[in-house]
mmCIF file of C-alpha atoms in Angstrom:
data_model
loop_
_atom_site.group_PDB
_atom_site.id
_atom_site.type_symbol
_atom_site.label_atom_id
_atom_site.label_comp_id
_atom_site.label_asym_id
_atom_site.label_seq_id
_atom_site.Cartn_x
_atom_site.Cartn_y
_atom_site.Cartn_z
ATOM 1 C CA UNK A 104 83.339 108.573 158.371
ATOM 2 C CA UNK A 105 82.378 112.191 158.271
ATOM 3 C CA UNK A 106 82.540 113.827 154.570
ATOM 4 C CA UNK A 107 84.017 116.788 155.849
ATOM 5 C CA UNK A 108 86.147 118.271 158.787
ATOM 6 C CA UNK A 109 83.772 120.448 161.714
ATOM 7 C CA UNK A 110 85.372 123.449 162.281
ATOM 8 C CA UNK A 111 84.150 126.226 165.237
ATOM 9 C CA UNK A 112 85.085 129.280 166.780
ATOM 10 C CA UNK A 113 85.822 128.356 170.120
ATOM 11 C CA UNK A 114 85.361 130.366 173.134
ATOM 12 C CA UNK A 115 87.319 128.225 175.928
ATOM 13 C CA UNK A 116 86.087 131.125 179.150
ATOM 14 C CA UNK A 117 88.104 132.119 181.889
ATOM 15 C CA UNK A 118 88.271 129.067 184.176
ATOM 16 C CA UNK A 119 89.829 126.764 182.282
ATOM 17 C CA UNK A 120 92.902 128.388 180.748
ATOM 18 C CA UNK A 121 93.420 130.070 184.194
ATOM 19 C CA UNK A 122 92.635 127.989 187.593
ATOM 20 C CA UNK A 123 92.056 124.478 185.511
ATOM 21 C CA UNK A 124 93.845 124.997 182.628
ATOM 22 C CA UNK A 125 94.080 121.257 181.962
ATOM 23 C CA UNK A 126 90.421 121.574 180.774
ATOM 24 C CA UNK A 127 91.395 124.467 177.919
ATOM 25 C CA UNK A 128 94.513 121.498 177.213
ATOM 26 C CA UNK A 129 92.194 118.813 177.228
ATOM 27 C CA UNK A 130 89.602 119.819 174.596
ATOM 28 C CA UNK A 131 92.387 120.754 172.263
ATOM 29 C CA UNK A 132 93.553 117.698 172.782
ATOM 30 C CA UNK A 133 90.067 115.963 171.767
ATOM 31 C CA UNK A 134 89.709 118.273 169.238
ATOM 32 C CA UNK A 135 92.592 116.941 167.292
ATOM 33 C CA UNK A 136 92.079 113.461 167.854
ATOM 34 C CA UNK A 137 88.954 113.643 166.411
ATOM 35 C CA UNK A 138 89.850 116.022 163.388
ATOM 36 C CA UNK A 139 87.774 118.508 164.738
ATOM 37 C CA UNK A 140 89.171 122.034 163.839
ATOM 38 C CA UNK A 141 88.656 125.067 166.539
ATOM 39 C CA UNK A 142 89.678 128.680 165.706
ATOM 40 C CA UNK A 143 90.172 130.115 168.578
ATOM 41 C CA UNK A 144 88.539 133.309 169.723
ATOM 42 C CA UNK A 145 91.360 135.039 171.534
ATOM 43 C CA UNK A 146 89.865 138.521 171.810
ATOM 44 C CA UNK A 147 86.678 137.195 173.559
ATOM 45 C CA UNK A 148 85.934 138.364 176.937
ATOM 46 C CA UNK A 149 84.609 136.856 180.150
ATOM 47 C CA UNK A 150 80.824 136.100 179.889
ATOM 48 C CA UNK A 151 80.702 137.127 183.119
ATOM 49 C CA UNK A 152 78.954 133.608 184.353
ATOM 50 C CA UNK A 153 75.308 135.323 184.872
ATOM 51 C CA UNK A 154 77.028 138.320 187.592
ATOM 52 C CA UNK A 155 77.069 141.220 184.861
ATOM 53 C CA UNK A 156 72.727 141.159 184.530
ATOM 54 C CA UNK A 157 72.659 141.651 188.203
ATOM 55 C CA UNK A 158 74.119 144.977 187.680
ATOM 56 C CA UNK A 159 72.870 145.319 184.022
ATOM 57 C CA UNK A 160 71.032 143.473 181.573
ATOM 58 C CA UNK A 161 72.644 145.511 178.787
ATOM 59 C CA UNK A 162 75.976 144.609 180.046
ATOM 60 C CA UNK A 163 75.127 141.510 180.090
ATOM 61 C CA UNK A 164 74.773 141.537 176.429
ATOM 62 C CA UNK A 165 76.348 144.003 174.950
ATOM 63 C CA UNK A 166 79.594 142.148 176.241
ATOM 64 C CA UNK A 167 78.248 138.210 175.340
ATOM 65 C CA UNK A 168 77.012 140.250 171.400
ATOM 66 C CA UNK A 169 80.797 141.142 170.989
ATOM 67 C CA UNK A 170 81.922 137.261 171.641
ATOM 68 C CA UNK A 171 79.258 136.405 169.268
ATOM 69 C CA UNK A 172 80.186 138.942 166.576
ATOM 70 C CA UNK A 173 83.917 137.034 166.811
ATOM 71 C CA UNK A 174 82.072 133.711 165.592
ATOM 72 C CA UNK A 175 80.032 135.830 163.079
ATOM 73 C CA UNK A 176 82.899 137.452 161.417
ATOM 74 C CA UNK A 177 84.186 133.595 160.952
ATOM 75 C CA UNK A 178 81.224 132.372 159.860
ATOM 76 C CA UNK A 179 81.138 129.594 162.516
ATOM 77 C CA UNK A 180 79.154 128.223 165.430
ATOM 78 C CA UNK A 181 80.417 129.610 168.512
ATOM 79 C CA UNK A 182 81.711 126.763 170.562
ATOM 80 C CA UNK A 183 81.742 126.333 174.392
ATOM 81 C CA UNK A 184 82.869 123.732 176.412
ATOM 82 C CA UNK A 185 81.506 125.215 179.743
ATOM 83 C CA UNK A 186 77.792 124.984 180.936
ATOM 84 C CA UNK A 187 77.573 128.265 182.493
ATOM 85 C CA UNK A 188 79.193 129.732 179.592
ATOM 86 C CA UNK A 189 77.082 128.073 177.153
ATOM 87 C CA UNK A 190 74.005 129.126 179.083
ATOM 88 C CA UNK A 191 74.829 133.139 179.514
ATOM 89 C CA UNK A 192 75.964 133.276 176.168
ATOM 90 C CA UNK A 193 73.289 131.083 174.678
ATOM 91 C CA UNK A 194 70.629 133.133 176.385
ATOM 92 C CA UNK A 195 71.858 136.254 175.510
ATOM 93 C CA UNK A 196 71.887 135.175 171.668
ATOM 94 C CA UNK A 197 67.970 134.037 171.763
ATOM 95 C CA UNK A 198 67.347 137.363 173.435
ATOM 96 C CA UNK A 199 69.429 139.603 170.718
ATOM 97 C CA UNK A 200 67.666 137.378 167.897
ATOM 98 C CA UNK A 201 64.013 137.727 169.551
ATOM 99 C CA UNK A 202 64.980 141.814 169.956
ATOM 100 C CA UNK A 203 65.475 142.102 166.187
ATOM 101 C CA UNK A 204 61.782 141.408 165.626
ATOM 102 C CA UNK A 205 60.408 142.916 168.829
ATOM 103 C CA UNK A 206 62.577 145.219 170.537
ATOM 104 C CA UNK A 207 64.366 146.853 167.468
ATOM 105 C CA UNK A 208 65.055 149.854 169.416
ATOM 106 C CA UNK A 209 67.070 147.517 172.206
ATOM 107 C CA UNK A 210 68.876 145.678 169.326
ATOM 108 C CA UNK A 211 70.291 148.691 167.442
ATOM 109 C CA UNK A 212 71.407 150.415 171.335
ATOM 110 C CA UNK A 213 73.754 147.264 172.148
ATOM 111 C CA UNK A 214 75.223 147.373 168.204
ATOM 112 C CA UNK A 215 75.599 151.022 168.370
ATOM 113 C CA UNK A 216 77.385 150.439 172.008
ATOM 114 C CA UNK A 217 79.621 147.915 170.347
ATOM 115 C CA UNK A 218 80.575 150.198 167.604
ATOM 116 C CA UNK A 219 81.052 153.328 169.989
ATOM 117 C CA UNK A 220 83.983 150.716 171.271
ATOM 118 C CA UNK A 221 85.279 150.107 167.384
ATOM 119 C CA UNK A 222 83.703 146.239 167.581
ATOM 120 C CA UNK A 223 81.619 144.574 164.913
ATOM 121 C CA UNK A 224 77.991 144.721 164.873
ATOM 122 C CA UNK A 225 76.136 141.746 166.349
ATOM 123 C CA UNK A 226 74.073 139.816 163.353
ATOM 124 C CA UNK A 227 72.226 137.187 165.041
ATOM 125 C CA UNK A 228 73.769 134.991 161.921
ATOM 126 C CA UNK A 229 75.124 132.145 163.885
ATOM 127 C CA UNK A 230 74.536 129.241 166.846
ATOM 128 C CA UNK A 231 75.985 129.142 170.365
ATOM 129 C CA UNK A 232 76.403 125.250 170.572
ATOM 130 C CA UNK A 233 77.984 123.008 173.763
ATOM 131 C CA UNK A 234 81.126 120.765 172.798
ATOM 132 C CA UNK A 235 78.651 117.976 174.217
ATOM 133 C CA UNK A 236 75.723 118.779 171.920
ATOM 134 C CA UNK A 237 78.797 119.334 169.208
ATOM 135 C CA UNK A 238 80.056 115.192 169.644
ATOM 136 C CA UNK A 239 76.570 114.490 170.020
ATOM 137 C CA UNK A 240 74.524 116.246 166.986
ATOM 138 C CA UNK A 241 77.279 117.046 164.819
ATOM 139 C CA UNK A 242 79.538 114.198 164.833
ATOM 140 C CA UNK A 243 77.308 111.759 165.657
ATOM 141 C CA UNK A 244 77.653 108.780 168.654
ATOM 142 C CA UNK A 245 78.594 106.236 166.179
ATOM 143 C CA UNK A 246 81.444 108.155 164.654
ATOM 144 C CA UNK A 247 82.759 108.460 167.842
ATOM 145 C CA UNK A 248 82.398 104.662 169.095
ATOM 146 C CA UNK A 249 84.227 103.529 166.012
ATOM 147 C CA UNK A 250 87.247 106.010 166.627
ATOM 148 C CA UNK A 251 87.381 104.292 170.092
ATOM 149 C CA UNK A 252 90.803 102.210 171.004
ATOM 150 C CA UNK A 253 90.558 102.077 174.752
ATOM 151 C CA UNK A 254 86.859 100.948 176.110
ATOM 152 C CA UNK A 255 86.212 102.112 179.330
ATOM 153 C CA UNK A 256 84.509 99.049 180.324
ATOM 154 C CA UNK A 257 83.664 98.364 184.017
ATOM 155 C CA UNK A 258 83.690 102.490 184.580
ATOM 156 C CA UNK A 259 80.950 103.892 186.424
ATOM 157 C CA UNK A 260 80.311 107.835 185.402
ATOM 158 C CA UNK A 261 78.325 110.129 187.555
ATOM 159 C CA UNK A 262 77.248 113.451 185.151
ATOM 160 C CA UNK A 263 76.868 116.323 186.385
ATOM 161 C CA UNK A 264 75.723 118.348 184.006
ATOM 162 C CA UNK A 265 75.599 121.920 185.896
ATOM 163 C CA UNK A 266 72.136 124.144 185.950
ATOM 164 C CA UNK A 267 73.322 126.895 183.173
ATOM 165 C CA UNK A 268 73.287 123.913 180.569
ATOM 166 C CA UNK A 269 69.535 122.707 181.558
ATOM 167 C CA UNK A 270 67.667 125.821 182.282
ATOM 168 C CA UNK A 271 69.024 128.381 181.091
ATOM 169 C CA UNK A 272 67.855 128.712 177.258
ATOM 170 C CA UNK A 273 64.629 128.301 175.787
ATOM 171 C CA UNK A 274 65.640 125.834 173.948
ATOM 172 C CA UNK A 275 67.658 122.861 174.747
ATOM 173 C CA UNK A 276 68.879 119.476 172.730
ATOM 174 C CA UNK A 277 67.930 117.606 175.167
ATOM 175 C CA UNK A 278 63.645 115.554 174.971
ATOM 176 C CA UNK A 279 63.294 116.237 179.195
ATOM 177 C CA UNK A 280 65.869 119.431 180.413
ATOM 178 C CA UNK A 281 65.376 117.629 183.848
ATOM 179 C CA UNK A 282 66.204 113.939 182.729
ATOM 180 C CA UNK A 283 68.850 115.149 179.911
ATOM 181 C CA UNK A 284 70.635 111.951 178.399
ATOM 182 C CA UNK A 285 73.127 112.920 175.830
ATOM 183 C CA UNK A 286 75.888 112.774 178.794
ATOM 184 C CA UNK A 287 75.487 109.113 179.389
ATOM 185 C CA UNK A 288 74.790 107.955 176.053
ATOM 186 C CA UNK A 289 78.255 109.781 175.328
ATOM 187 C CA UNK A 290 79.432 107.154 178.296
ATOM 188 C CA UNK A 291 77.309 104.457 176.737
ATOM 189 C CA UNK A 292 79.118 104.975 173.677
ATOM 190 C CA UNK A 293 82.621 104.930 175.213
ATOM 191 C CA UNK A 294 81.604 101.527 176.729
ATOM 192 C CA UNK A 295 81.457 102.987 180.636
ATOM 193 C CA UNK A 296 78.183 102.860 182.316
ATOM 194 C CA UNK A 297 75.971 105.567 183.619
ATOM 195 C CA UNK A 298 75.475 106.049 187.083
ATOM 196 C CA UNK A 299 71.929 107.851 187.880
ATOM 197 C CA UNK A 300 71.576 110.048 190.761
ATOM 198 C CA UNK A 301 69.302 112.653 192.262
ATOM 199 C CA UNK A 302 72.222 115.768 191.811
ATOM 200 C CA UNK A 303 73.279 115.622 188.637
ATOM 201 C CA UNK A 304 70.841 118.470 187.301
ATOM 202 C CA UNK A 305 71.121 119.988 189.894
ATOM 203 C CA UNK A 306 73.550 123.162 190.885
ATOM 204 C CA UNK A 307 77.143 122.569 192.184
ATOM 205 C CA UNK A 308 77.002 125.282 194.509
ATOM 206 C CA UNK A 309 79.589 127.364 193.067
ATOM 207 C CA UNK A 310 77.242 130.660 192.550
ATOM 208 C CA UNK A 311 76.925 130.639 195.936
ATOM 209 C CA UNK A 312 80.632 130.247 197.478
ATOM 210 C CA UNK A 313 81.562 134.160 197.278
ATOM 211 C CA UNK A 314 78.929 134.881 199.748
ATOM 212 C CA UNK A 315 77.402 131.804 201.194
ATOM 213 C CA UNK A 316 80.833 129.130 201.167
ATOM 214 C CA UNK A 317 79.396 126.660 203.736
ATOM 215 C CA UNK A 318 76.186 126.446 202.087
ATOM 216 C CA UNK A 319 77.784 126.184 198.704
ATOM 217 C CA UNK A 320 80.382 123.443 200.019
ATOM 218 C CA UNK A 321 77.282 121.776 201.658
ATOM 219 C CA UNK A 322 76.084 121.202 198.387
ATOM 220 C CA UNK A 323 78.865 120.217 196.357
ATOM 221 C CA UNK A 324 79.357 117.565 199.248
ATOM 222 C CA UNK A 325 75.992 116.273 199.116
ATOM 223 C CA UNK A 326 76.023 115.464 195.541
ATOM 224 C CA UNK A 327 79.463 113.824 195.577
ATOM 225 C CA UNK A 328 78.320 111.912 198.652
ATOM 226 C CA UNK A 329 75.202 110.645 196.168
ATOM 227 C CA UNK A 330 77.112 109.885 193.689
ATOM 228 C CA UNK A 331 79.298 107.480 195.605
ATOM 229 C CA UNK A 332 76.480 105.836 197.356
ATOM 230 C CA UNK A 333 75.246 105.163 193.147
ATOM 231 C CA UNK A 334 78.583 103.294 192.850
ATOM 232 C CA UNK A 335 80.359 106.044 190.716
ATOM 233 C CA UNK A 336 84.012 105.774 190.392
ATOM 234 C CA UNK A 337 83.682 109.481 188.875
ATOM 235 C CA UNK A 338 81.841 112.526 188.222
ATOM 236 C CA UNK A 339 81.828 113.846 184.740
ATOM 237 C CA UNK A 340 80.904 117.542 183.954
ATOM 238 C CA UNK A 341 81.068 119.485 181.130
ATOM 239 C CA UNK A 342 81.574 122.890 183.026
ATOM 240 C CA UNK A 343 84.827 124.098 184.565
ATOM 241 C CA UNK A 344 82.983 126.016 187.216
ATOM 242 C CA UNK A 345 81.786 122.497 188.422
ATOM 243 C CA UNK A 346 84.991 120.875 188.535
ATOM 244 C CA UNK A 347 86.362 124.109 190.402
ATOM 245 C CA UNK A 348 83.869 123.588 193.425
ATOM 246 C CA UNK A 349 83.597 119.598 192.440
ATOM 247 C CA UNK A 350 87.271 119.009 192.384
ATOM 248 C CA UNK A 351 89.530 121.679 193.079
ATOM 249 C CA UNK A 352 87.465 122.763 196.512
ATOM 250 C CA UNK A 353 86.692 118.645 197.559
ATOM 251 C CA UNK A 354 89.035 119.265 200.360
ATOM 252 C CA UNK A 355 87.422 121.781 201.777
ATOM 253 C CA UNK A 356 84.258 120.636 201.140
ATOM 254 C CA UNK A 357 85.353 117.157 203.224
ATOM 255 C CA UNK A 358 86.081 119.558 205.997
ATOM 256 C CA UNK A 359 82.646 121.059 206.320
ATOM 257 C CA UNK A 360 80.882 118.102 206.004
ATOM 258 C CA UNK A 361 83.277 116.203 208.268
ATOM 259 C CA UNK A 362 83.668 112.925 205.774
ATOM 260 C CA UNK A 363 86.208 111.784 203.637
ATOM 261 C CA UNK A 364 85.081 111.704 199.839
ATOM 262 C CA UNK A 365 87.998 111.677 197.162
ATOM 263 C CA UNK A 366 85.987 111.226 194.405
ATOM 264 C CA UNK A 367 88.028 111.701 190.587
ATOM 265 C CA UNK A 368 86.425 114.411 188.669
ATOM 266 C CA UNK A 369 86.941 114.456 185.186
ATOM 267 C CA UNK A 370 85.882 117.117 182.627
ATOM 268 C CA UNK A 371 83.890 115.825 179.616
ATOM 269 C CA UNK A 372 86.583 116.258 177.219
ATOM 270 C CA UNK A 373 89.125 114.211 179.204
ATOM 271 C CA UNK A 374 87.084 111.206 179.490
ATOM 272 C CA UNK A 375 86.281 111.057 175.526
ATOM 273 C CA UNK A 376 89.810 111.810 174.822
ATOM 274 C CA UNK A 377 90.704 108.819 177.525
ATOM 275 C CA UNK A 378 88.774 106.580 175.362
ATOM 276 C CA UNK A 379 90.245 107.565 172.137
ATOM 277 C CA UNK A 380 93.641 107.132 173.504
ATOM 278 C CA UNK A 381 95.439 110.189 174.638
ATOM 279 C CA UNK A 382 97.509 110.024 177.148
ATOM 280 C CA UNK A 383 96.370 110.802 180.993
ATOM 281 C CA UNK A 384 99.674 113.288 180.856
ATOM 282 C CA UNK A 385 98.553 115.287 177.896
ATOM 283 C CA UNK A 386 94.883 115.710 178.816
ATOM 284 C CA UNK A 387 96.263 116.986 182.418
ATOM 285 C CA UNK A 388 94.866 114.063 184.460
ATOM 286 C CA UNK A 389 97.588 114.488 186.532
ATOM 287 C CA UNK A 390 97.026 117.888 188.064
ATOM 288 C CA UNK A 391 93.692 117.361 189.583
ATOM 289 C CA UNK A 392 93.292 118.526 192.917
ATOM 290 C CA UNK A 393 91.559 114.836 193.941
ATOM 291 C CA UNK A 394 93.891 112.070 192.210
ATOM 292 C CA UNK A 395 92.524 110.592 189.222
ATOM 293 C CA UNK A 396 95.118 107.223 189.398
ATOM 294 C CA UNK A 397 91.831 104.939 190.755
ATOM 295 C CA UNK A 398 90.025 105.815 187.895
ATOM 296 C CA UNK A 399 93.464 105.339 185.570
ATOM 297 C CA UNK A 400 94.408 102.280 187.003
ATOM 298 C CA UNK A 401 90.413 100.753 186.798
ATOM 299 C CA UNK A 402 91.100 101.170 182.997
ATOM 300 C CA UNK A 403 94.441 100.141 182.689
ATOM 301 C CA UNK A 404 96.871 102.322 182.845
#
């Protein structure tokens, strides 16, 4: 057992306390179940999921150093639970780290931004982390199989890990950023089996749908049509913008690509918490745009 409690400042981003607030529920939920404690950061702001740099890269960072400064001041790791979170926020912290040594003068203009607005000074003194990387390095695999009542046995689980999470730091826990692993050895773990497929590094297609929706729903389609010709009885991301364009926009993504797919997708937190025996009501499995009862009743329930 672990000789003391992990506690983070968690940033839980726009998405999933607004248009899939299940998500935001569910990694409460799996937060508690696991004795994991997360202070959350309510005064953080949107990260702006990689729009604010087209307009400005000092935007871009001045806003993402002021979410980081929230963590700081609580002397935690700054916790996501969203890929494209993780990966603006994550970038902007190994820029703002690699500007105090190089760029001193760019490093003192966003602080002295931030304190023009009365916010604390950005320190560089923490870590950005993923929840996945979180179960994965921090509480270890094995802690996590032993805490498991209900084995998903006999489920197959498609990742999809989304692009921010691969390629958008420097560095990444993972040995190959284009054949990551810690997703399905989380499903190992859980007793479900991985199912490999050609999309699940790749993007969902959500950047696109503002300005290019058939394109984007093209390729949300295409990767749920791999995944169920790889026998997957569900996607699994750990990014709410994926499940938006995954899940929440299937149906219209049947309807430009003229097929039928209804394909469960679950967020990373809800299929741990599955195993660990929370209820499908309390991690929100019931308010899924595509039904989630195949996947419920495969398991028992």
């Amino acid at each position: 057992m672990l000789s003391h409690t992990l506690k983070y400042a968690y940033f839980p981003g726009c998405v999933a306390q607004g248009a899939c607030g299940e998500l935001h529920q569910s990694t409460v939920a799996l937060s508690q179940a696991l004795g994991i404690e997360l202070i959350e950061l309510k005064k953080g702001s949107c990260c702006g999921s990689g729009t604010f740099k087209e307009d400005s890269q000092l935007l871009e960072d001045t806003v993402n150093a002021r979410n980081i400064a929230l963590a700081e001041e609580l002397n935690l790791p700054l916790l996501t639970h969203c890929s494209t979170c993780q990966g603006v926020i994550g970038h902007v912290d190994e820029r703002l780290k690699a500007c105090q040594q190089d760029e001193p003068a760019y490093f003192e203009q966003v602080n002295n931004l931030l304190k023009k607005e009365g916010c604390l000074p950005y320190r560089g003194s923490t870590e950005v982390k993923h929840l996945l990387y979180a179960l994965v390095q921090d509480y270890g695999l094995e802690e996590i199989q032993q805490r498991v009542s209900q084995k998903l046995t006999g489920l197959n689980c498609a990742a999809f890990y989304g692009c921010y999470l691969l390629r958008t730091q420097k560095s990444v826990p993972e040995k190959d950023r284009f054949n990551p692993q810690a997703m399905e050895n989380v499903f190992r773990a859980l007793g479900a089996t991985p199912i490999y497929y050609q999309g699940r590094t790749q993007c969902c297609g959500w950047p696109l749908s503002s300005y290019a929706t058939t394109q984007s729903f093209q390729m949300a389609g295409m990767h749920i049509q791999e995944a169920i010709a790889s026998g997957a009885d569900c996607i699994v991301t750990p990014c709410p913008l994926c499940h938006l364009n995954l899940d929440s926009r299937q149906p219209e993504v049947e309807k430009v690509i003229g097929q039928q797919l209804g394909l469960p997708v679950l967020h990373l937190p809800q299929l741990v918490a599955l195993a660990l025996g929370v209820s499908p009501q309390e991690l929100g499995l019931n308010k899924h745009i595509v039904s989630t009862k195949a996947v419920l009743e495969k398991l028992g329930f």
